CSV table of C-alpha atoms and ligand atoms in Angstrom, one decimal:
chain,number,residue,atom,x,y,z
T,230,MET,CA,55.1,-70.5,155.4
T,231,TYR,CA,54.6,-67.2,157.2
T,232,LYS,CA,57.1,-66.5,159.9
T,233,MET,CA,56.3,-63.9,162.7
T,234,THR,CA,59.3,-61.7,163.5
T,235,LYS,CA,60.0,-59.9,166.7
T,236,GLU,CA,59.8,-56.6,164.8
T,237,LYS,CA,56.3,-57.4,163.6
T,238,ALA,CA,55.3,-58.7,167.0
T,239,LEU,CA,56.3,-55.4,168.6
T,240,GLU,CA,54.5,-53.5,165.8
T,241,ILE,CA,51.3,-55.4,166.5
T,242,LEU,CA,51.6,-54.8,170.2
T,243,HIS,CA,52.3,-51.1,170.0
T,244,LYS,CA,49.5,-50.6,167.5
T,245,ASN,CA,47.0,-52.1,169.9
T,246,MET,CA,48.3,-51.3,173.3
T,247,GLN,CA,49.1,-47.8,174.4
T,248,ASN,CA,49.6,-48.2,178.2
T,249,THR,CA,53.3,-48.3,179.1
T,250,ASN,CA,52.9,-50.7,182.0
T,251,LEU,CA,50.8,-53.1,180.1
T,252,ARG,CA,53.4,-53.1,177.3
T,253,ARG,CA,56.1,-53.7,179.8
T,254,HIS,CA,54.2,-56.7,181.1
T,255,CYS,CA,54.3,-58.2,177.6
T,256,TYR,CA,58.0,-57.5,177.2
T,257,ALA,CA,58.6,-59.1,180.6
T,258,VAL,CA,56.8,-62.3,179.7
T,259,GLY,CA,58.8,-62.3,176.5
T,260,PHE,CA,62.1,-62.1,178.4
T,261,ALA,CA,60.9,-64.7,180.8
T,262,LEU,CA,59.9,-67.1,178.0
T,263,ALA,CA,63.3,-66.7,176.3
T,264,GLY,CA,65.0,-67.5,179.6
T,265,ILE,CA,62.8,-70.5,180.2
T,266,TYR,CA,63.6,-71.7,176.7
T,267,ASP,CA,67.4,-71.5,177.5
T,268,TYR,CA,66.9,-73.4,180.8
T,269,LEU,CA,64.9,-76.1,179.2
T,270,LYS,CA,67.4,-76.6,176.4
T,271,GLU,CA,70.0,-77.3,179.0
T,272,ASN,CA,67.8,-79.5,181.1
T,273,ASN,CA,64.7,-81.4,180.1
T,274,TRP,CA,64.0,-80.2,176.5
T,275,LYS,CA,61.1,-81.8,174.7
T,276,ALA,CA,60.9,-81.3,171.0
T,277,ASP,CA,57.3,-80.1,171.1
T,278,SER,CA,57.9,-76.4,170.8
T,279,PRO,CA,59.8,-74.0,168.5
T,280,ASP,CA,63.5,-74.5,168.9
T,281,ASN,CA,64.7,-71.0,169.1
T,282,SER,CA,64.4,-68.4,171.9
T,283,GLU,CA,63.0,-65.6,169.6
T,284,ASP,CA,59.8,-67.6,168.9
T,285,TRP,CA,59.3,-67.9,172.6
T,286,GLU,CA,59.9,-64.2,173.2
T,287,ILE,CA,57.5,-63.4,170.4
T,288,LEU,CA,54.8,-65.3,172.2
T,289,GLY,CA,55.4,-63.3,175.3
T,290,ILE,CA,55.2,-60.0,173.5
T,291,LEU,CA,52.0,-60.9,171.8
T,292,HIS,CA,50.2,-63.0,174.4
T,293,ASP,CA,48.2,-60.0,175.9
T,294,SER,CA,48.4,-57.8,172.9
T,295,ASP,CA,44.6,-57.4,172.8
T,296,TYR,CA,44.3,-56.9,176.5
T,297,GLU,CA,43.7,-53.2,176.4
T,298,LEU,CA,40.9,-53.7,173.9
T,299,THR,CA,39.3,-56.6,175.6
T,300,LYS,CA,39.7,-55.8,179.3
T,301,ASP,CA,36.0,-55.1,179.8
T,302,ASP,CA,35.0,-58.4,178.2
T,303,TRP,CA,37.4,-61.1,179.1
T,304,THR,CA,35.6,-63.6,176.9
T,305,GLN,CA,37.2,-61.8,174.0
T,306,HIS,CA,40.8,-61.8,175.4
T,307,THR,CA,43.1,-63.8,172.9
T,308,LEU,CA,40.3,-63.9,170.3
T,309,LYS,CA,41.2,-60.5,168.9
T,310,THR,CA,44.9,-61.5,168.8
T,311,LEU,CA,44.0,-64.7,167.0
T,312,GLU,CA,42.1,-62.6,164.4
T,313,TRP,CA,45.2,-60.4,163.9
T,314,PHE,CA,47.3,-63.6,163.5
T,315,LYS,CA,45.0,-64.8,160.7
T,316,GLU,CA,45.1,-61.4,159.0
T,317,GLU,CA,48.9,-61.6,159.2
T,318,GLY,CA,49.0,-65.1,157.6
T,319,VAL,CA,49.8,-67.1,160.7
T,320,SER,CA,48.2,-70.5,160.2
T,321,GLU,CA,46.0,-72.2,162.8
T,322,THR,CA,48.6,-75.0,163.2
T,323,ASP,CA,51.5,-72.6,163.8
T,324,PRO,CA,52.9,-73.1,167.4
T,325,LEU,CA,52.4,-69.4,168.0
T,326,TYR,CA,48.7,-69.6,167.1
T,327,LEU,CA,48.2,-72.7,169.2
T,328,ALA,CA,49.9,-71.2,172.2
T,329,GLU,CA,47.8,-68.1,172.0
T,330,THR,CA,44.7,-70.3,171.9
T,331,SER,CA,45.9,-71.9,175.1
T,332,HIS,CA,46.2,-68.6,176.9
T,333,ASN,CA,43.1,-67.4,178.8
T,334,ASN,CA,41.8,-70.9,178.2
T,335,LYS,CA,40.1,-71.0,181.6
T,336,ILE,CA,37.7,-68.4,180.2
T,337,THR,CA,37.6,-69.2,176.4
T,338,GLY,CA,37.8,-73.0,176.9
T,339,LEU,CA,39.6,-73.2,173.6
T,340,ARG,CA,42.8,-75.3,174.4
T,341,GLU,CA,44.4,-76.6,177.5
T,342,PRO,CA,48.1,-75.8,177.5
T,343,GLN,CA,50.0,-78.8,176.2
T,344,THR,CA,53.5,-78.0,175.0
T,345,GLN,CA,56.4,-76.8,177.0
T,346,MET,CA,56.1,-73.3,175.5
T,347,GLU,CA,52.4,-73.2,176.4
T,348,TRP,CA,53.0,-74.3,180.0
T,349,ALA,CA,55.9,-71.9,180.3
T,350,LEU,CA,53.5,-69.0,179.4
T,351,GLU,CA,50.9,-70.3,181.8
T,352,CYS,CA,53.4,-70.5,184.7
T,353,CYS,CA,55.4,-67.3,184.1
T,354,ASP,CA,52.6,-64.9,183.2
T,355,GLU,CA,51.6,-64.1,186.8
T,356,LEU,CA,55.1,-64.5,188.2
T,357,THR,CA,56.4,-61.6,186.2
T,358,GLY,CA,53.7,-59.3,187.7
T,359,PHE,CA,54.5,-60.7,191.1
T,360,ILE,CA,58.2,-59.8,190.8
T,361,VAL,CA,57.3,-56.3,189.6
T,362,ALA,CA,55.0,-56.0,192.7
T,363,ILE,CA,58.0,-56.8,194.9
T,364,ALA,CA,60.4,-54.5,193.1
T,365,VAL,CA,58.1,-51.5,193.4
T,366,ILE,CA,57.9,-51.7,197.2
T,367,LYS,CA,61.6,-51.8,197.5
T,368,PRO,CA,63.1,-48.4,198.5
T,369,GLU,CA,65.2,-48.3,195.3
T,370,LYS,CA,62.2,-49.6,193.2
T,371,LYS,CA,64.6,-51.7,191.1
T,372,LEU,CA,64.5,-55.3,190.0
T,373,SER,CA,68.1,-55.6,191.1
T,374,ALA,CA,66.9,-55.3,194.7
T,375,VAL,CA,64.8,-58.4,194.3
T,376,ASP,CA,66.2,-61.9,195.1
T,377,VAL,CA,64.8,-65.5,194.9
T,378,ALA,CA,64.5,-65.8,198.7
T,379,GLY,CA,62.5,-62.6,198.8
T,380,VAL,CA,60.1,-63.8,196.1
T,381,LYS,CA,59.7,-67.1,197.9
T,382,LYS,CA,58.9,-65.3,201.1
T,383,LYS,CA,56.2,-63.1,199.5
T,384,PHE,CA,54.9,-66.2,197.7
T,385,LYS,CA,54.0,-67.7,201.1
T,386,GLN,CA,52.3,-64.4,202.3
T,387,LYS,CA,48.8,-64.9,200.9
T,388,ALA,CA,47.8,-61.3,201.6
T,389,PHE,CA,50.6,-59.9,199.4
T,390,ALA,CA,49.4,-59.5,195.8
T,391,ALA,CA,46.5,-61.7,196.8
T,392,ALA,CA,45.1,-61.8,193.2
T,393,VAL,CA,48.2,-63.7,192.0
T,394,GLU,CA,47.3,-67.4,191.9
T,395,ARG,CA,50.4,-69.1,193.4
T,396,GLU,CA,49.2,-72.5,192.1
T,397,GLN,CA,49.3,-71.3,188.5
T,398,ILE,CA,53.0,-70.5,189.0
T,399,SER,CA,54.0,-73.6,191.0
T,400,GLN,CA,52.7,-75.8,188.2
T,401,CYS,CA,56.1,-75.3,186.7
T,402,GLU,CA,57.2,-78.3,188.8
T,403,GLU,CA,54.7,-80.7,187.5
T,404,LYS,CA,54.2,-79.4,183.9
T,405,LEU,CA,57.8,-78.3,183.1
T,406,ASN,CA,59.8,-80.4,185.5
T,407,ILE,CA,61.4,-77.2,186.8
T,408,PRO,CA,61.7,-76.8,190.6
T,409,LEU,CA,60.0,-73.6,191.8
T,410,ASP,CA,63.2,-72.0,193.1
T,411,ALA,CA,64.9,-72.5,189.7
T,412,PHE,CA,61.8,-71.3,187.9
T,413,VAL,CA,61.7,-68.1,190.0
T,414,GLU,CA,65.5,-67.6,189.4
T,415,VAL,CA,65.2,-68.0,185.6
T,416,VAL,CA,62.3,-65.6,185.4
T,417,LEU,CA,63.8,-63.0,187.8
T,418,THR,CA,67.2,-63.1,186.1
T,419,SER,CA,65.7,-62.7,182.6
T,420,MET,CA,63.8,-59.7,183.8
T,421,GLN,CA,66.9,-58.2,185.6
T,422,LYS,CA,69.0,-58.5,182.5
T,423,ASN,CA,66.4,-56.4,180.6
T,424,SER,CA,65.5,-54.1,183.4
T,425,GLN,CA,65.9,-51.0,181.2
T,426,ASP,CA,63.1,-52.1,178.9
T,427,LEU,CA,61.0,-52.8,182.0
T,428,GLY,CA,61.6,-49.4,183.5
T,429,LEU,CA,62.7,-51.0,186.8
Z,699,LIG,FE1,46.3,-62.5,179.4
Z,700,LIG,FE1,49.8,-61.7,180.7
């Protein structure tokens, strides 16, 4: 059976996405997903998702890989990536393929997130951008200047990064059984540990 590697995932991303900040968003979601995997393994792991952090990170790297090509027609977002998966030999029953199908599901209507990995992507996607939005308004413009309390505070200020749907993030409590504070901490720490790759 075909196995997507991190190296191949980065190759696909870099071939199809040139904008540095967009690429960094994909890396950030990859780091976040790897961190959420580690958290779930120690807490309430369900055997419905790939049991290694690299597969989770790969999903993050690839989840928006067609974004630059589809940003003017959101109905196509994820569909291009799914085509590339097929060309690469990823089967339609592969957890990576299924998870990509669940992304942007509100527009494509293809698949509601179901597994822990799929819900993790749904819940952390916007949170990574929200954390970046907080880091860049800090005087030092660094992820190290961000803390959980600060993120929670901005979370309550609806005017701040108003486009970020808070509800999508707080679903981590219901869907992943992770308290919001812990979820923010896991995602923030995962990003901070890899701040060099995120340019922050
Ligand atoms: Fe997306
Ligand atoms: Fe995304």
